[in-house]
Short mmCIF file of C-alpha atoms (C1' of nucleotides) in Angstrom, two decimals:
data_model
loop_
_atom_site.label_atom_id
_atom_site.label_comp_id
_atom_site.label_asym_id
_atom_site.label_seq_id
_atom_site.Cartn_x
_atom_site.Cartn_y
_atom_site.Cartn_z
CA UNK U 1 -73.99 4.21 -25.81
CA UNK U 2 -73.60 5.93 -22.52
CA UNK U 3 -70.99 3.53 -21.15
CA UNK U 4 -68.84 3.26 -24.19
CA UNK U 5 -66.33 5.93 -23.30
CA UNK U 6 -66.07 5.11 -19.61
CA UNK U 7 -62.77 3.44 -18.84
CA UNK U 8 -63.62 3.13 -15.18
CA UNK U 9 -67.00 4.02 -13.74
CA UNK U 10 -67.79 4.76 -10.09
CA UNK U 11 -67.56 1.36 -8.44
CA UNK U 12 -70.27 0.32 -6.02
CA UNK U 13 -69.23 -0.62 -2.51
CA UNK U 14 -69.92 -4.28 -2.99
CA UNK U 15 -67.98 -4.92 -6.17
CA UNK U 16 -65.28 -7.53 -6.41
CA UNK U 17 -62.35 -5.31 -5.77
CA UNK U 18 -59.83 -8.10 -5.58
CA UNK U 19 -60.56 -8.65 -9.24
CA UNK U 20 -59.84 -5.00 -10.01
CA UNK U 21 -56.47 -5.24 -8.36
CA UNK U 22 -55.62 -8.56 -9.94
CA UNK U 23 -56.55 -7.33 -13.38
CA UNK U 24 -54.52 -4.16 -12.98
CA UNK U 25 -51.44 -6.08 -11.87
CA UNK U 26 -51.80 -8.70 -14.55
CA UNK U 27 -52.22 -6.09 -17.25
CA UNK U 28 -49.20 -4.18 -16.03
CA UNK U 29 -47.17 -7.34 -16.01
CA UNK U 30 -48.17 -8.17 -19.56
CA UNK U 31 -47.57 -4.67 -20.86
CA UNK U 32 -44.17 -4.47 -19.25
CA UNK U 33 -43.14 -7.77 -20.73
CA UNK U 34 -44.28 -6.64 -24.17
CA UNK U 35 -42.40 -3.38 -23.95
CA UNK U 36 -39.29 -4.56 -22.20
CA UNK U 37 -40.05 -2.57 -19.06
CA UNK U 38 -39.05 -3.77 -15.62
CA UNK U 39 -41.97 -4.12 -13.28
CA UNK U 40 -39.82 -4.50 -10.19
CA UNK U 41 -41.29 -5.66 -6.86
CA UNK U 42 -41.28 -2.07 -5.63
CA UNK U 43 -43.09 -0.76 -8.69
CA UNK U 44 -45.56 -3.58 -8.57
CA UNK U 45 -46.23 -2.97 -4.91
CA UNK U 46 -46.79 0.74 -5.44
CA UNK U 47 -49.17 -0.01 -8.29
CA UNK U 48 -51.02 -2.45 -6.05
CA UNK U 49 -51.25 0.19 -3.33
CA UNK U 50 -52.59 2.74 -5.78
CA UNK U 51 -55.29 0.26 -6.69
CA UNK U 52 -56.34 -0.40 -3.11
CA UNK U 53 -59.27 1.92 -3.64
CA UNK U 54 -60.90 3.56 -6.61
CA UNK U 55 -59.86 6.94 -5.39
CA UNK U 56 -56.77 9.07 -5.67
CA UNK U 57 -54.05 8.40 -3.14
CA UNK U 58 -51.29 10.77 -2.08
CA UNK U 59 -47.61 9.99 -2.44
CA UNK U 60 -47.08 10.16 1.29
CA UNK U 61 -49.93 7.76 1.93
CA UNK U 62 -48.16 5.34 -0.36
CA UNK U 63 -44.98 6.00 1.55
CA UNK U 64 -46.68 5.15 4.84
CA UNK U 65 -48.06 1.99 3.31
CA UNK U 66 -44.63 0.92 2.11
CA UNK U 67 -43.30 1.48 5.59
CA UNK U 68 -46.15 -0.60 6.98
CA UNK U 69 -44.87 -3.36 4.77
CA UNK U 70 -41.73 -3.24 6.84
CA UNK U 71 -39.78 -1.77 3.98
CA UNK U 72 -37.45 1.12 4.54
CA UNK U 73 -38.78 3.90 2.34
CA UNK U 74 -38.23 7.59 1.80
CA UNK U 75 -39.93 10.03 -0.57
CA UNK U 76 -37.73 9.38 -3.60
CA UNK U 77 -38.62 5.71 -3.38
CA UNK U 78 -42.29 6.31 -3.95
CA UNK U 79 -41.85 9.24 -6.33
CA UNK U 80 -39.58 7.23 -8.56
CA UNK U 81 -42.00 4.36 -8.65
CA UNK U 82 -44.80 6.78 -9.46
CA UNK U 83 -42.70 8.34 -12.18
CA UNK U 84 -42.28 4.96 -13.82
CA UNK U 85 -45.98 4.15 -13.48
CA UNK U 86 -47.01 7.55 -14.82
CA UNK U 87 -44.64 7.49 -17.77
CA UNK U 88 -45.87 4.11 -18.83
CA UNK U 89 -49.54 4.82 -18.33
CA UNK U 90 -50.29 2.57 -15.36
CA UNK U 91 -51.43 5.44 -13.16
CA UNK U 92 -52.65 8.96 -13.68
CA UNK U 93 -51.92 12.01 -11.62
CA UNK U 94 -54.86 14.08 -10.45
CA UNK U 95 -53.45 17.57 -10.54
CA UNK U 96 -56.19 19.19 -8.53
CA UNK U 97 -55.59 16.76 -5.65
CA UNK U 98 -51.84 16.13 -5.87
CA UNK U 99 -52.76 12.49 -5.91
CA UNK U 100 -52.55 9.39 -8.05
CA UNK U 101 -55.07 6.90 -9.33
CA UNK U 102 -54.84 3.66 -11.24
CA UNK U 103 -55.41 3.83 -14.97
CA UNK U 104 -58.35 1.84 -16.25
CA UNK U 105 -56.81 1.17 -19.63
CA UNK U 106 -53.01 1.19 -19.61
CA UNK U 107 -52.57 -0.75 -22.83
CA UNK U 108 -52.63 2.32 -25.01
CA UNK U 109 -51.82 5.98 -24.50
CA UNK U 110 -54.88 8.14 -24.18
CA UNK U 111 -56.19 11.49 -23.12
CA UNK U 112 -58.40 10.85 -20.15
CA UNK U 113 -61.04 12.83 -18.34
CA UNK U 114 -61.75 12.38 -14.66
CA UNK U 115 -64.93 12.77 -12.67
CA UNK U 116 -64.08 13.15 -9.01
CA UNK U 117 -66.73 12.84 -6.33
CA UNK U 118 -66.12 15.39 -3.61
CA UNK U 119 -68.13 13.34 -1.13
CA UNK U 120 -66.89 9.76 -1.41
CA UNK U 121 -63.66 10.68 -3.26
CA UNK U 122 -64.17 7.97 -5.85
CA UNK U 123 -63.06 8.70 -9.38
CA UNK U 124 -64.38 7.71 -12.78
CA UNK U 125 -62.09 7.77 -15.77
CA UNK U 126 -63.46 8.62 -19.18
CA UNK U 127 -61.83 8.50 -22.54
CA UNK U 128 -64.27 10.44 -24.60
CA UNK U 129 -63.07 11.35 -28.07
CA UNK U 130 -65.77 13.99 -28.37
CA UNK U 131 -64.31 15.90 -25.45
CA UNK U 132 -60.72 15.56 -26.59
CA UNK U 133 -61.59 16.48 -30.12
CA UNK U 134 -63.49 19.63 -29.42
CA UNK U 135 -60.65 20.87 -27.24
CA UNK U 136 -58.18 19.98 -29.96
CA UNK U 137 -60.23 21.85 -32.52
CA UNK U 138 -60.44 24.97 -30.41
CA UNK U 139 -56.74 24.86 -29.69
CA UNK U 140 -55.95 24.36 -33.36
CA UNK U 141 -58.05 27.38 -34.18
CA UNK U 142 -55.73 29.45 -32.03
CA UNK U 143 -52.58 27.98 -33.52
CA UNK U 144 -51.89 25.99 -30.37
CA UNK U 145 -50.29 22.56 -30.56
CA UNK U 146 -51.48 20.36 -27.72
CA UNK U 147 -49.14 18.03 -25.93
CA UNK U 148 -51.36 17.20 -22.96
CA UNK U 149 -54.90 17.71 -21.75
CA UNK U 150 -55.72 17.89 -18.06
CA UNK U 151 -59.44 17.50 -17.52
CA UNK U 152 -60.67 17.03 -13.98
CA UNK U 153 -64.28 17.54 -13.05
CA UNK U 154 -65.35 17.67 -9.43
CA UNK U 155 -68.86 17.23 -8.13
CA UNK U 156 -71.07 14.48 -6.78
CA UNK U 157 -71.35 10.98 -8.14
CA UNK U 158 -74.80 9.51 -8.63
CA UNK U 159 -74.77 7.56 -5.42
CA UNK U 160 -73.69 10.49 -3.27
CA UNK U 161 -76.14 12.75 -5.04
CA UNK U 162 -78.98 10.54 -3.87
CA UNK U 163 -77.77 10.34 -0.32
CA UNK U 164 -76.80 13.99 0.02
CA UNK U 165 -79.35 15.76 -2.12
CA UNK U 166 -79.79 19.43 -3.00
CA UNK X 1 -65.90 33.13 -35.09
CA UNK X 2 -62.65 31.69 -33.88
CA UNK X 3 -61.96 34.50 -31.42
CA UNK X 4 -65.35 34.67 -29.87
CA UNK X 5 -64.76 32.43 -26.91
CA UNK X 6 -61.28 33.63 -26.08
CA UNK X 7 -61.27 35.67 -22.90
CA UNK X 8 -57.56 36.28 -23.11
CA UNK X 9 -55.44 35.25 -26.08
CA UNK X 10 -51.66 34.81 -26.12
CA UNK X 11 -50.37 38.36 -25.96
CA UNK X 12 -47.56 39.39 -28.29
CA UNK X 13 -44.42 40.76 -26.75
CA UNK X 14 -45.03 44.31 -27.90
CA UNK X 15 -48.56 44.78 -26.64
CA UNK X 16 -49.52 47.58 -24.32
CA UNK X 17 -49.28 45.70 -21.11
CA UNK X 18 -49.80 48.73 -18.91
CA UNK X 19 -53.27 48.84 -20.34
CA UNK X 20 -53.86 45.20 -19.38
CA UNK X 21 -52.89 45.90 -15.80
CA UNK X 22 -54.87 49.12 -15.62
CA UNK X 23 -57.96 47.46 -17.00
CA UNK X 24 -57.70 44.55 -14.60
CA UNK X 25 -57.34 46.83 -11.60
CA UNK X 26 -60.11 49.14 -12.71
CA UNK X 27 -62.46 46.25 -13.32
CA UNK X 28 -61.68 44.75 -9.95
CA UNK X 29 -62.32 48.07 -8.29
CA UNK X 30 -65.67 48.45 -10.00
CA UNK X 31 -66.76 44.90 -9.27
CA UNK X 32 -65.80 45.18 -5.63
CA UNK X 33 -67.72 48.41 -5.25
CA UNK X 34 -70.77 46.84 -6.84
CA UNK X 35 -70.64 43.77 -4.62
CA UNK X 36 -69.62 45.40 -1.37
CA UNK X 37 -66.22 43.70 -1.35
CA UNK X 38 -63.16 45.33 0.10
CA UNK X 39 -60.33 45.63 -2.38
CA UNK X 40 -57.74 46.52 0.24
CA UNK X 41 -54.31 47.84 -0.71
CA UNK X 42 -52.80 44.42 -0.10
CA UNK X 43 -55.35 42.65 -2.29
CA UNK X 44 -55.02 45.24 -4.98
CA UNK X 45 -51.25 44.93 -4.92
CA UNK X 46 -51.36 41.14 -5.18
CA UNK X 47 -53.75 41.41 -8.10
CA UNK X 48 -51.43 43.87 -9.77
CA UNK X 49 -48.50 41.51 -9.22
CA UNK X 50 -50.43 38.60 -10.70
CA UNK X 51 -51.03 40.72 -13.76
CA UNK X 52 -47.39 41.64 -14.24
CA UNK X 53 -47.18 39.02 -16.95
CA UNK X 54 -49.64 36.94 -18.90
CA UNK X 55 -48.36 33.81 -17.29
CA UNK X 56 -49.04 31.96 -14.09
CA UNK X 57 -47.13 33.12 -11.04
CA UNK X 58 -46.41 31.14 -7.91
CA UNK X 59 -47.51 32.19 -4.45
CA UNK X 60 -43.94 32.45 -3.25
CA UNK X 61 -42.98 34.63 -6.19
CA UNK X 62 -45.75 36.96 -5.12
CA UNK X 63 -44.42 36.78 -1.60
CA UNK X 64 -40.96 37.81 -2.77
CA UNK X 65 -42.44 40.66 -4.74
CA UNK X 66 -44.35 41.92 -1.71
CA UNK X 67 -41.14 41.84 0.27
CA UNK X 68 -39.41 43.77 -2.49
CA UNK X 69 -42.05 46.41 -1.93
CA UNK X 70 -40.59 46.78 1.52
CA UNK X 71 -43.65 45.21 3.06
CA UNK X 72 -43.29 42.62 5.76
CA UNK X 73 -44.97 39.52 4.39
CA UNK X 74 -45.31 35.87 5.24
CA UNK X 75 -47.07 33.05 3.40
CA UNK X 76 -50.52 33.59 4.93
CA UNK X 77 -50.45 37.15 3.70
CA UNK X 78 -50.28 36.17 0.08
CA UNK X 79 -52.45 33.07 0.41
CA UNK X 80 -55.23 35.06 2.02
CA UNK X 81 -55.09 37.67 -0.66
CA UNK X 82 -55.18 34.94 -3.30
CA UNK X 83 -58.10 33.31 -1.56
CA UNK X 84 -60.05 36.53 -1.81
CA UNK X 85 -59.11 37.04 -5.44
CA UNK X 86 -59.95 33.44 -6.33
CA UNK X 87 -63.28 33.43 -4.52
CA UNK X 88 -64.36 36.54 -6.29
CA UNK X 89 -63.13 35.57 -9.71
CA UNK X 90 -60.27 38.01 -10.17
CA UNK X 91 -57.68 35.30 -10.58
CA UNK X 92 -57.67 31.64 -11.50
CA UNK X 93 -55.54 28.89 -10.09
CA UNK X 94 -53.69 26.68 -12.55
CA UNK X 95 -53.73 23.33 -10.80
CA UNK X 96 -51.10 21.70 -12.96
CA UNK X 97 -48.61 24.43 -12.10
CA UNK X 98 -49.58 25.37 -8.56
CA UNK X 99 -49.74 28.91 -9.84
CA UNK X 100 -52.13 31.78 -10.35
CA UNK X 101 -53.12 33.90 -13.31
CA UNK X 102 -55.29 36.94 -13.77
CA UNK X 103 -58.83 36.36 -14.96
CA UNK X 104 -59.69 37.95 -18.28
CA UNK X 105 -63.34 38.39 -17.46
CA UNK X 106 -64.04 38.72 -13.73
CA UNK X 107 -67.43 40.35 -14.08
CA UNK X 108 -69.30 37.09 -14.21
CA UNK X 109 -68.65 33.60 -12.93
CA UNK X 110 -67.60 31.19 -15.63
CA UNK X 111 -66.04 27.87 -16.36
CA UNK X 112 -62.76 28.59 -18.07
CA UNK X 113 -60.32 26.56 -20.11
CA UNK X 114 -56.62 27.31 -20.21
CA UNK X 115 -54.05 26.85 -22.92
CA UNK X 116 -50.59 26.91 -21.40
CA UNK X 117 -47.50 27.25 -23.53
CA UNK X 118 -44.74 25.05 -22.19
CA UNK X 119 -42.11 27.14 -23.93
CA UNK X 120 -42.91 30.78 -23.14
CA UNK X 121 -45.26 29.99 -20.25
CA UNK X 122 -47.92 32.34 -21.47
CA UNK X 123 -51.52 31.39 -20.94
CA UNK X 124 -54.67 31.90 -22.96
CA UNK X 125 -58.03 31.75 -21.23
CA UNK X 126 -61.04 30.43 -23.08
CA UNK X 127 -64.64 30.34 -22.11
CA UNK X 128 -66.03 28.00 -24.65
CA UNK X 129 -69.59 26.83 -24.01
CA UNK X 130 -69.17 23.96 -26.43
CA UNK X 131 -66.41 22.50 -24.28
CA UNK X 132 -68.25 23.04 -21.01
CA UNK X 133 -71.45 21.65 -22.39
CA UNK X 134 -70.12 18.46 -23.81
CA UNK X 135 -68.42 17.70 -20.51
CA UNK X 136 -71.64 18.49 -18.67
CA UNK X 137 -73.58 16.20 -20.94
CA UNK X 138 -71.20 13.31 -20.45
CA UNK X 139 -71.22 13.82 -16.71
CA UNK X 140 -75.00 13.99 -16.64
CA UNK X 141 -75.15 10.75 -18.55
CA UNK X 142 -73.28 9.10 -15.69
CA UNK X 143 -75.46 10.66 -13.01
CA UNK X 144 -72.68 13.00 -11.97
CA UNK X 145 -73.46 16.52 -10.80
CA UNK X 146 -70.66 18.90 -11.68
CA UNK X 147 -69.55 21.58 -9.30
CA UNK X 148 -66.32 22.57 -11.01
CA UNK X 149 -64.41 21.89 -14.21
CA UNK X 150 -60.62 22.03 -14.35
CA UNK X 151 -59.42 22.15 -17.93
CA UNK X 152 -55.77 22.87 -18.55
CA UNK X 153 -54.14 22.15 -21.86
CA UNK X 154 -50.39 22.29 -22.24
CA UNK X 155 -48.50 22.54 -25.48
CA UNK X 156 -46.98 25.19 -27.69
CA UNK X 157 -48.55 28.52 -28.59
CA UNK X 158 -48.52 29.62 -32.20
CA UNK X 159 -45.53 31.87 -31.81
CA UNK X 160 -43.38 29.27 -30.06
CA UNK X 161 -44.45 26.63 -32.52
CA UNK X 162 -42.95 28.68 -35.33
CA UNK X 163 -39.72 29.34 -33.51
CA UNK X 164 -39.28 25.82 -32.13
CA UNK X 165 -40.78 23.63 -34.83
CA UNK X 166 -41.18 19.88 -35.16
"C1'" DT Z 1 -13.81 -10.46 -13.88
"C1'" DC Z 2 -14.82 -6.17 -15.38
"C1'" DG Z 3 -17.56 -2.56 -16.50
"C1'" DC Z 4 -21.88 -0.72 -17.88
"C1'" DT Z 5 -26.68 0.42 -16.96
"C1'" DG Z 6 -30.67 0.92 -14.49
"C1'" DA Z 7 -32.86 0.62 -9.93
"C1'" DT Z 8 -32.88 1.63 -5.25
"C1'" DG Z 9 -30.94 3.58 -0.81
"C1'" DT Z 10 -29.96 7.66 1.71
"C1'" DT Z 11 -29.49 12.40 3.16
"C1'" DA Z 12 -30.72 16.81 2.62
"C1'" DT Z 13 -33.43 20.39 0.98
"C1'" DA Z 14 -36.83 22.97 -1.91
"C1'" DC Z 15 -41.40 24.19 -2.79
"C1'" DT Z 16 -46.41 24.76 -1.61
"C1'" DA Z 17 -49.96 25.58 1.79
"C1'" DT Z 18 -52.51 26.03 6.21
"C1'" DA Z 19 -53.45 26.12 11.45
"C1'" DA Z 20 -53.78 28.97 15.24
"C1'" DC Z 21 -53.71 32.91 17.79
"C1'" DA Z 22 -52.55 38.07 18.27
"C1'" DA Z 23 -53.20 42.73 16.85
"C1'" DC Z 24 -55.56 46.13 14.59
"C1'" DA Z 25 -59.01 48.96 11.96
"C1'" DA Z 26 -63.63 50.40 10.82
"C1'" DG Z 27 -68.40 50.78 11.57
"C1'" DG Z 28 -72.53 50.34 14.48
"C1'" DT Z 29 -74.86 50.83 19.02
"C1'" DG Z 30 -75.34 51.81 23.77
"C1'" DC Q 1 -67.41 58.59 23.97
"C1'" DA Q 2 -67.09 53.70 25.33
"C1'" DC Q 3 -67.95 49.36 23.74
"C1'" DC Q 4 -68.53 45.61 20.76
"C1'" DT Q 5 -68.55 43.14 16.52
"C1'" DT Q 6 -66.61 41.86 12.27
"C1'" DG Q 7 -63.22 41.49 8.96
"C1'" DT Q 8 -58.37 42.08 7.75
"C1'" DT Q 9 -53.65 41.62 8.56
"C1'" DG Q 10 -49.55 40.22 11.46
"C1'" DT Q 11 -46.93 36.51 13.28
"C1'" DT Q 12 -45.19 32.00 14.50
"C1'" DA Q 13 -45.18 27.45 13.67
"C1'" DT Q 14 -45.97 23.46 11.13
"C1'" DA Q 15 -48.04 20.40 7.57
"C1'" DG Q 16 -47.91 18.56 3.02
"C1'" DT Q 17 -45.72 17.76 -1.61
"C1'" DA Q 18 -41.63 17.00 -4.40
"C1'" DT Q 19 -36.79 16.83 -6.04
"C1'" DA Q 20 -31.50 17.20 -6.06
"C1'" DA Q 21 -27.46 14.80 -5.40
"C1'" DC Q 22 -24.66 11.23 -4.46
"C1'" DA Q 23 -23.97 6.29 -2.73
"C1'" DT Q 24 -24.91 1.54 -3.32
"C1'" DC Q 25 -26.47 -2.50 -5.39
"C1'" DA Q 26 -28.16 -5.98 -8.83
"C1'" DG Q 27 -28.12 -7.83 -13.33
"C1'" DC Q 28 -26.23 -8.50 -17.65
"C1'" DG Q 29 -23.08 -8.64 -21.44
"C1'" DA Q 30 -18.10 -8.23 -23.05
#
DNA sequence: TCGCTGATGTTATACTATAACAACAAGGTG
DNA sequence: CACCTTGTTGTTATAGTATAACATCAGCGA
């Protein structure tokens, strides 16, 4: 039961990361086709860059990467691509880091929770109804109508906890 | 029971806001005396400015306000004051807004949750153990050791929901 | 072909935050 | 009192994040 609500766990160093990227791009392609969205080469490339690691990446890092591609790029280029990817659920924004991370489950809208390791910077994405629901209940009790939940938890992932104890 | 975990509810327009400010400043003064912290005039003034409304305020708004006082001020002035106030629990930072809000209960460290009205911008601060605990449990289950929780919920407060329905 | 729409290019600027060093104030110690 | 230490504030400069505004271009349907 413990894994059921984990959309994306902390990935070990040795995992097949090419597969992660491929899956993310394939899913995005499928979803865009289904919804009539245009996954342009730029948007696809930015999504691929976001998925280069399982950790949040800053907009200006993406910008540098686009320039490394040889492409002329300025801030609006990457921010507009991110806007598209955010709106359609392909990436999430980590507010506490001003950074962006690939979404582990872009096929449906969801309220996610993030565990962010302060040591290795990797991120796990949860979609735990119990968390969302209790927050919704408390908000309801105060007459508050929720439109968005931002839940970001920082700390140490299991691996880093072992290597950097106490 | 519904009010028990609310450190600071949405304040109606007509409330005695002078009392809010006075209480916040008096509490800060007491806490600083107890802990051997120096609540300098600058820090006290920044805290007072943060408490001018029950909504998050940006660092540069505080900077402008300090300048309106006739004080010479530059960004580090306000950021250092905020750093002191944050470290010692007198204000909270709202990550999703890059803004700061007075803490409703600075006498003890706590993990707070914020409800942020997107219409009137007012903020309610909760300290709900049920929310903290369920997140802690889920994190524990993944081997994650929490150091900080950022929980910011945006939506419409009860009052705005009535006036701007649907 | 024309005109519409959405995407991208391009320039400029706004907003948020910190680094680094100087000056100063207060308290302790010789 | 002189001196030093520590913490706070002053000051200049710069880093980092994001958007406004307008130009251009590509694709598609009338």
